[in-house]
Structures are given as structure tokens and as C-alpha cells.
Amino acid sequence: MIDARRLRILRAVADHRTVTAAAAALYLTPSAVSQQLAALEQETGHRLVERGARGARLTAAGEILLNHANVVLAQLERAEAELAEYGAGVAGTVTVAAFATGIGLVLAPALTELARTAPGIRVKVQDAEGDASVPMVLDRQVDVAVAVEYRGAPAEDDRRLTRVPLYSEPFDAVLPVGHRLVDEDQVAVADLAKDPWIGPYPGNPCHEVVVLACESAGFAPRLEHSSDDFRAVVALAGADAGVALVPRSALRGMEPAGVVVRPVKGSAPTRRVFAAVRRGAEGHPLIRPVLDAMEAVAVREAGLARA
């Protein structure tokens, strides 16, 4: 009989591409992961993982088992959810990983909502960049991710996850007050091709949005300054260090000096934000109220379009 715990290890190896990385995500030693994989191969009678200089990859038999593992693990999540509901104990802790703006925009107001509607639920929040939180969910480090759509993100039909759209928002152009385009009502990205740029580091989903917007306008941005903190990005623009594209919600509450903010002309680059949980866990009596509260806040208070 196949041990479901070993299916989780197989999926972690498939996700992280090396035994060492999978072990770190699961808080196990590499030798323990290797032992569990060997036991799983013995249980199934097939070689499931091949290791090489570039890491570990699943064999054809491993891919077949992984497809079933996604179904089995989702069903186990549903079983846990139904048992929790049967126990009727709508009290416990839910861990949520979210990026800073998402915390301020939807998660913090959702906590206020939950304190009123579900006082038995305690939410623990972890700050994580928009591309880091989904792997944390898959590795069972957190229960819920508030994440940003990015190149390489799990697809909407990924069998490991259930996604809940929250909101989408445009990026605005941030220009120094002495910029040649400050008198324009809207700014075309193409008109900023020769400017120095300020933006997030590579790997940040917002970096990809900026780069793709510039590529679509026919140029590669000359990124001279990098920060994942949009307050720092705006401050640098105010010091005449360059131009930037910044998500509209990240500008809320700022009183930036030395800059002007203009909408992007035409099809503006957009950040799409969603919540994600392990498939089958979306009905858990502790997790469902958290998802519902964030959805309600996104619709009622965010003032942004649904994703």
C-alpha cells in the first residue's frame, strides 16, 4: 500500500527539482527524503526519480504517480476539512503568507472583519513576496497565500491548488517633477525608452511586469536602481534618479515629494492578485471564512477591479 506521506515527498521533489531543496521545504534531511523515495519505489515497483547533474526529475512512472498524488492529496485535504466541520470547532489558527501591499489592502481589513464574524479564528500573517507564498502553501508551511500572477506561476487549472481571484490593478508612471512629460495627462511607456529606470529586483513579479511592458513597447528598460520597496522607488524618482512603473495601490497613503504620477496611455501593465490554498482545503471551516473575508474586502473596500 502506498503511504500518502511519501506522495507529499514525491510532489516536493517534483516542485523543487532537487532532493536537497525538497528536504529543506519539508523540514527533513536529504537522507530522510532519499529513504522515503526509495521506500515509495519499493512500494510501487517502479523507479520514480532520476538524479543527475542538473538535479532530480521524475521518470515516466513518477509522472503517472504524481498525477494520482495530486488527486489523493486534494481528497485528504477535503477529508480534513469535513472532519473539522464535523467537530464544529470553528476555532483555531490559519497561517497566511502575503506581500506587503496585499497585507495592507485586503488582509489587514479582513482580520478586522473576522474579529467580528469569526472571533474563534486566529490568523498568523507572514510577509512574503508575491511569487514566494504559493510554494509555501504547497510545502504546507502556510495555509493560504496571497500571491501575484507572474511568469511561471501555477496555472489556474493546476490540480494542486484552488485559486480565488481577489483584484487587479494598473501600474502608473512615476516621473520626477522636472521630467519632459509632466504636462501630459497620460504617459506612453514607449516615450520612456531613453530614460534611466528604477524598479524591483529580478525575481519579483513586479519586475517582470515592468520588463514585459517595456518589451511590448519595443525596448529593454535601463534599470539603474533596484528596490523591492516601492516607497524607496518613489523616493529615488523624486531625487531625479529615473522613472518607474508602480502598482496603483502601492502609491496609496504616500505623500511623495518631487514626483508626479500619471496613468499609462493605452493598455496599462496590470498586477493580478489571487489567494491560493491546497486543493481540497478551500472548504475547511477555518480557511473558508478567511477566503470569504478577503474576497469581501477586495470587492467592497479595495476600489479595484476584480482579478
CSV table of C-alpha atoms in Angstrom, one decimal:
chain,number,residue,atom,x,y,z
A,1,MET,CA,0.0,0.0,0.0
A,2,ILE,CA,1.3,3.5,-0.9
A,3,ASP,CA,2.0,5.8,2.0
A,4,ALA,CA,0.4,9.2,1.4
A,5,ARG,CA,3.2,10.9,3.3
A,6,ARG,CA,5.6,9.6,0.6
A,7,LEU,CA,3.4,11.1,-2.1
A,8,ARG,CA,3.9,14.5,-0.5
A,9,ILE,CA,7.7,13.9,-0.7
A,10,LEU,CA,7.4,12.9,-4.3
A,11,ARG,CA,5.5,16.1,-5.1
A,12,ALA,CA,8.0,18.2,-3.3
A,13,VAL,CA,10.9,16.7,-5.3
A,14,ALA,CA,8.9,17.4,-8.5
A,15,ASP,CA,8.3,21.0,-7.4
A,16,HIS,CA,11.8,21.8,-6.2
A,17,ARG,CA,13.8,19.8,-8.7
A,18,THR,CA,16.4,18.6,-6.1
A,19,VAL,CA,16.3,16.3,-3.1
A,20,THR,CA,18.1,18.9,-1.0
A,21,ALA,CA,15.6,21.7,-1.8
A,22,ALA,CA,12.7,19.4,-1.2
A,23,ALA,CA,14.1,18.3,2.1
A,24,ALA,CA,14.6,21.9,3.2
A,25,ALA,CA,11.0,22.8,2.3
A,26,LEU,CA,9.7,19.7,4.2
A,27,TYR,CA,12.0,20.3,7.2
A,28,LEU,CA,13.6,16.9,6.6
A,29,THR,CA,17.1,15.8,6.0
A,30,PRO,CA,18.1,14.9,2.4
A,31,SER,CA,18.9,11.4,3.5
A,32,ALA,CA,15.4,11.1,5.0
A,33,VAL,CA,13.9,12.2,1.7
A,34,SER,CA,16.0,9.7,-0.2
A,35,GLN,CA,15.0,6.9,2.1
A,36,GLN,CA,11.3,7.8,1.7
A,37,LEU,CA,11.7,7.9,-2.1
A,38,ALA,CA,13.4,4.5,-2.0
A,39,ALA,CA,10.6,3.1,0.1
A,40,LEU,CA,8.0,4.5,-2.3
A,41,GLU,CA,9.8,3.0,-5.3
A,42,GLN,CA,9.8,-0.3,-3.4
A,43,GLU,CA,6.0,0.0,-2.7
A,44,THR,CA,5.2,0.8,-6.4
A,45,GLY,CA,7.8,-1.5,-8.0
A,46,HIS,CA,8.9,1.3,-10.3
A,47,ARG,CA,11.8,3.7,-10.5
A,48,LEU,CA,10.2,7.1,-9.9
A,49,VAL,CA,13.1,9.6,-9.7
A,50,GLU,CA,16.3,10.0,-11.7
A,51,ARG,CA,19.1,12.2,-10.4
A,52,GLY,CA,21.7,13.9,-12.5
A,53,ALA,CA,24.0,16.9,-12.6
A,54,ARG,CA,21.0,19.2,-13.0
A,55,GLY,CA,19.0,17.8,-10.1
A,56,ALA,CA,16.2,15.3,-9.8
A,57,ARG,CA,13.5,14.7,-12.3
A,58,LEU,CA,10.6,12.3,-12.3
A,59,THR,CA,10.6,9.3,-14.6
A,60,ALA,CA,7.5,8.5,-16.7
A,61,ALA,CA,6.3,6.2,-13.9
A,62,GLY,CA,6.9,9.0,-11.4
A,63,GLU,CA,4.8,11.5,-13.5
A,64,ILE,CA,2.0,9.0,-13.6
A,65,LEU,CA,2.1,8.6,-9.8
A,66,LEU,CA,2.4,12.4,-9.4
A,67,ASN,CA,-0.9,12.9,-11.3
A,68,HIS,CA,-2.6,10.5,-8.9
A,69,ALA,CA,-0.8,12.0,-5.9
A,70,ASN,CA,-2.4,15.4,-6.7
A,71,VAL,CA,-5.8,13.8,-6.6
A,72,VAL,CA,-5.2,11.8,-3.5
A,73,LEU,CA,-3.7,14.7,-1.5
A,74,ALA,CA,-6.5,17.0,-2.5
A,75,GLN,CA,-9.0,14.4,-1.3
A,76,LEU,CA,-7.1,14.2,2.0
A,77,GLU,CA,-7.4,17.9,2.4
A,78,ARG,CA,-11.2,17.6,1.8
A,79,ALA,CA,-11.4,14.8,4.4
A,80,GLU,CA,-9.6,17.0,7.0
A,81,ALA,CA,-12.0,19.9,6.1
A,82,GLU,CA,-15.1,17.8,6.6
A,83,LEU,CA,-13.8,16.3,9.9
A,84,ALA,CA,-13.0,19.7,11.1
A,85,GLU,CA,-16.5,20.8,10.2
A,86,TYR,CA,-18.0,17.7,11.9
A,87,GLY,CA,-16.1,18.7,15.0
A,88,ALA,CA,-17.8,22.1,14.8
A,89,GLY,CA,-14.9,23.7,16.4
A,90,VAL,CA,-14.7,26.9,14.4
A,91,ALA,CA,-11.7,28.0,16.4
A,92,GLY,CA,-8.1,27.6,15.5
A,93,THR,CA,-5.2,29.2,13.7
A,94,VAL,CA,-4.8,29.9,10.0
A,95,THR,CA,-1.4,31.0,8.6
A,96,VAL,CA,-1.4,33.4,5.6
A,97,ALA,CA,1.6,34.4,3.6
A,98,ALA,CA,1.1,37.7,1.7
A,99,PHE,CA,3.2,40.5,0.1
A,100,ALA,CA,3.2,43.9,1.9
A,101,THR,CA,0.7,45.7,-0.3
A,102,GLY,CA,-1.7,42.8,-0.2
A,103,ILE,CA,-1.5,42.8,3.6
A,104,GLY,CA,-2.4,46.4,3.8
A,105,LEU,CA,-5.1,46.3,1.1
A,106,VAL,CA,-7.1,43.2,1.8
A,107,LEU,CA,-5.6,41.0,4.5
A,108,ALA,CA,-5.5,43.5,7.4
A,109,PRO,CA,-9.1,44.7,6.8
A,110,ALA,CA,-10.1,41.0,6.5
A,111,LEU,CA,-8.7,40.5,10.1
A,112,THR,CA,-11.0,43.2,11.3
A,113,GLU,CA,-13.9,41.6,9.6
A,114,LEU,CA,-13.0,38.2,11.0
A,115,ALA,CA,-12.8,39.6,14.6
A,116,ARG,CA,-16.4,40.4,14.2
A,117,THR,CA,-17.8,37.4,12.2
A,118,ALA,CA,-15.5,34.6,13.3
A,119,PRO,CA,-13.8,35.5,16.6
A,120,GLY,CA,-12.5,32.0,17.2
A,121,ILE,CA,-10.2,32.1,14.1
A,122,ARG,CA,-6.7,33.4,14.8
A,123,VAL,CA,-4.8,34.5,11.7
A,124,LYS,CA,-1.0,34.5,11.7
A,125,VAL,CA,0.5,36.6,8.9
A,126,GLN,CA,3.8,36.2,7.2
A,127,ASP,CA,5.3,38.7,4.8
A,128,ALA,CA,6.3,37.0,1.6
A,129,GLU,CA,6.9,38.3,-1.9
A,130,GLY,CA,4.2,37.7,-4.5
A,131,ASP,CA,6.0,34.7,-6.0
A,132,ALA,CA,7.1,33.1,-2.8
A,133,SER,CA,3.9,32.4,-1.0
A,134,VAL,CA,2.4,29.8,-3.3
A,135,PRO,CA,5.4,27.4,-2.8
A,136,MET,CA,4.9,27.9,0.9
A,137,VAL,CA,1.3,26.7,0.6
A,138,LEU,CA,2.4,23.6,-1.5
A,139,ASP,CA,5.1,22.8,1.1
A,140,ARG,CA,2.5,23.1,3.9
A,141,GLN,CA,4.4,25.9,5.6
A,142,VAL,CA,1.3,28.1,5.5
A,143,ASP,CA,-2.4,27.5,4.8
A,144,VAL,CA,-3.2,30.4,2.5
A,145,ALA,CA,-1.2,32.5,0.0
A,146,VAL,CA,-2.0,36.0,-1.2
A,147,ALA,CA,0.0,36.0,-4.5
A,148,VAL,CA,0.6,37.8,-7.7
A,149,GLU,CA,0.3,36.4,-11.2
A,150,TYR,CA,3.7,36.0,-12.6
A,151,ARG,CA,5.5,34.2,-15.4
A,152,GLY,CA,5.9,30.6,-14.2
A,153,ALA,CA,3.1,30.8,-11.6
A,154,PRO,CA,1.0,27.7,-11.3
A,155,ALA,CA,-1.8,27.8,-13.9
A,156,GLU,CA,-5.4,28.3,-12.9
A,157,ASP,CA,-6.2,24.6,-13.6
A,158,ASP,CA,-3.2,23.4,-11.5
A,159,ARG,CA,-4.5,20.3,-9.7
A,160,ARG,CA,-2.6,21.0,-6.6
A,161,LEU,CA,-4.3,24.3,-5.8
A,162,THR,CA,-7.6,26.2,-5.6
A,163,ARG,CA,-7.3,29.8,-6.6
A,164,VAL,CA,-9.6,32.7,-5.6
A,165,PRO,CA,-9.3,35.9,-7.6
A,166,LEU,CA,-9.1,39.0,-5.4
A,167,TYR,CA,-8.3,42.1,-7.5
A,168,SER,CA,-6.3,43.5,-10.4
A,169,GLU,CA,-4.8,46.9,-10.6
A,170,PRO,CA,-2.9,49.0,-13.1
A,171,PHE,CA,0.6,50.3,-12.8
A,172,ASP,CA,1.1,54.1,-13.0
A,173,ALA,CA,4.0,56.0,-14.3
A,174,VAL,CA,6.1,57.9,-11.7
A,175,LEU,CA,8.1,60.7,-13.0
A,176,PRO,CA,10.4,63.4,-11.5
A,177,VAL,CA,8.8,66.8,-11.4
A,178,GLY,CA,11.2,68.1,-13.9
A,179,HIS,CA,10.6,65.4,-16.4
A,180,ARG,CA,9.8,66.4,-20.0
A,181,LEU,CA,6.4,64.6,-19.9
A,182,VAL,CA,5.0,66.0,-16.7
A,183,ASP,CA,2.4,68.1,-18.5
A,184,GLU,CA,0.9,65.0,-20.3
A,185,ASP,CA,-2.4,63.6,-18.9
A,186,GLN,CA,-1.2,60.1,-19.7
A,187,VAL,CA,2.2,58.7,-20.4
A,188,ALA,CA,3.1,56.1,-23.1
A,189,VAL,CA,5.6,53.5,-21.9
A,190,ALA,CA,7.4,53.8,-25.3
A,191,ASP,CA,8.1,57.5,-24.6
A,192,LEU,CA,10.3,56.5,-21.6
A,193,ALA,CA,12.6,54.3,-23.6
A,194,LYS,CA,15.6,56.6,-23.2
A,195,ASP,CA,15.2,57.3,-19.5
A,196,PRO,CA,17.0,55.6,-16.7
A,197,TRP,CA,14.7,53.3,-14.7
A,198,ILE,CA,14.0,52.4,-11.1
A,199,GLY,CA,12.3,49.1,-10.3
A,200,PRO,CA,12.1,45.9,-8.2
A,201,TYR,CA,14.8,43.2,-8.3
A,202,PRO,CA,14.7,40.4,-10.9
A,203,GLY,CA,12.6,37.6,-9.4
A,204,ASN,CA,10.0,40.0,-8.0
A,205,PRO,CA,6.8,39.6,-10.1
A,206,CYS,CA,6.5,43.3,-10.4
A,207,HIS,CA,10.0,43.4,-12.1
A,208,GLU,CA,8.6,41.0,-14.7
A,209,VAL,CA,5.5,43.3,-15.3
A,210,VAL,CA,7.7,46.3,-15.8
A,211,VAL,CA,10.2,44.5,-18.2
A,212,LEU,CA,7.3,42.9,-20.2
A,213,ALA,CA,5.6,46.3,-20.5
A,214,CYS,CA,8.8,47.9,-21.8
A,215,GLU,CA,9.5,45.0,-24.2
A,216,SER,CA,5.9,45.3,-25.5
A,217,ALA,CA,6.7,49.0,-26.2
A,218,GLY,CA,9.8,48.0,-28.1
A,219,PHE,CA,12.7,48.4,-25.7
A,220,ALA,CA,14.5,47.0,-22.7
A,221,PRO,CA,14.5,49.3,-19.7
A,222,ARG,CA,17.8,50.6,-18.5
A,223,LEU,CA,17.4,49.7,-14.8
A,224,GLU,CA,19.9,51.7,-12.9
A,225,HIS,CA,18.4,51.5,-9.4
A,226,SER,CA,16.7,48.5,-7.8
A,227,SER,CA,14.5,48.1,-4.7
A,228,ASP,CA,11.6,45.9,-3.8
A,229,ASP,CA,10.2,48.7,-1.5
A,230,PHE,CA,8.0,51.0,-3.6
A,231,ARG,CA,8.5,53.9,-1.2
A,232,ALA,CA,12.2,53.7,-2.0
A,233,VAL,CA,11.4,53.5,-5.7
A,234,VAL,CA,9.2,56.7,-5.5
A,235,ALA,CA,11.8,58.5,-3.3
A,236,LEU,CA,14.5,57.7,-5.9
A,237,ALA,CA,12.2,59.1,-8.7
A,238,GLY,CA,11.8,62.2,-6.5
A,239,ALA,CA,15.6,62.6,-6.4
A,240,ASP,CA,15.5,62.6,-10.3
A,241,ALA,CA,17.3,59.2,-10.4
A,242,GLY,CA,14.9,57.9,-13.1
A,243,VAL,CA,11.4,56.9,-13.9
A,244,ALA,CA,9.3,54.0,-12.6
A,245,LEU,CA,6.1,52.0,-13.0
A,246,VAL,CA,4.4,51.4,-9.7
A,247,PRO,CA,1.2,49.5,-8.8
A,248,ARG,CA,-1.5,52.0,-8.0
A,249,SER,CA,-2.3,50.5,-4.6
A,250,ALA,CA,1.4,50.8,-3.6
A,251,LEU,CA,1.0,54.6,-4.0
A,252,ARG,CA,-1.9,54.9,-1.6
A,253,GLY,CA,-1.1,56.8,1.5
A,254,MET,CA,2.1,58.2,0.2
A,255,GLU,CA,2.8,61.9,0.0
A,256,PRO,CA,5.7,61.7,-2.4
A,257,ALA,CA,7.8,64.8,-2.9
A,258,GLY,CA,9.4,65.6,-6.2
A,259,VAL,CA,7.3,63.3,-8.4
A,260,VAL,CA,4.2,63.3,-10.5
A,261,VAL,CA,2.0,60.2,-11.1
A,262,ARG,CA,0.4,59.7,-14.4
A,263,PRO,CA,-1.8,56.9,-15.8
A,264,VAL,CA,-0.2,54.8,-18.5
A,265,LYS,CA,-1.6,55.5,-22.0
A,266,GLY,CA,-3.2,52.6,-23.8
A,267,SER,CA,-3.2,49.1,-22.2
A,268,ALA,CA,-1.6,49.7,-18.9
A,269,PRO,CA,0.5,46.9,-17.3
A,270,THR,CA,-1.5,45.2,-14.6
A,271,ARG,CA,-0.9,43.3,-11.4
A,272,ARG,CA,-3.4,40.4,-10.8
A,273,VAL,CA,-3.7,39.3,-7.2
A,274,PHE,CA,-5.3,36.0,-6.0
A,275,ALA,CA,-5.5,33.8,-2.9
A,276,ALA,CA,-4.4,30.2,-3.1
A,277,VAL,CA,-4.9,27.1,-0.9
A,278,ARG,CA,-4.1,23.5,-1.4
A,279,ARG,CA,-6.8,21.9,-3.4
A,280,GLY,CA,-9.4,20.4,-1.2
A,281,ALA,CA,-8.7,22.8,1.7
A,282,GLU,CA,-10.9,25.6,0.4
A,283,GLY,CA,-13.9,24.2,2.3
A,284,HIS,CA,-12.1,23.9,5.6
A,285,PRO,CA,-14.2,25.7,8.3
A,286,LEU,CA,-11.2,27.7,9.4
A,287,ILE,CA,-9.9,28.6,6.0
A,288,ARG,CA,-13.2,29.3,4.2
A,289,PRO,CA,-14.0,32.3,6.4
A,290,VAL,CA,-10.6,33.8,5.8
A,291,LEU,CA,-11.0,33.5,2.0
A,292,ASP,CA,-14.5,34.9,2.2
A,293,ALA,CA,-13.4,37.9,4.3
A,294,MET,CA,-10.6,38.7,1.8
A,295,GLU,CA,-12.9,38.4,-1.1
A,296,ALA,CA,-15.5,40.7,0.6
A,297,VAL,CA,-12.8,43.3,1.3
A,298,ALA,CA,-11.5,43.2,-2.2
A,299,VAL,CA,-14.9,43.8,-3.6
A,300,ARG,CA,-16.1,46.4,-1.0
A,301,GLU,CA,-13.1,48.4,0.0
A,302,ALA,CA,-10.2,47.9,-2.4
A,303,GLY,CA,-11.7,50.2,-5.0
A,304,LEU,CA,-10.0,48.0,-7.7
A,305,ALA,CA,-11.3,45.7,-10.4
A,306,ARG,CA,-11.8,42.0,-9.7
A,307,ALA,CA,-8.9,39.9,-11.0
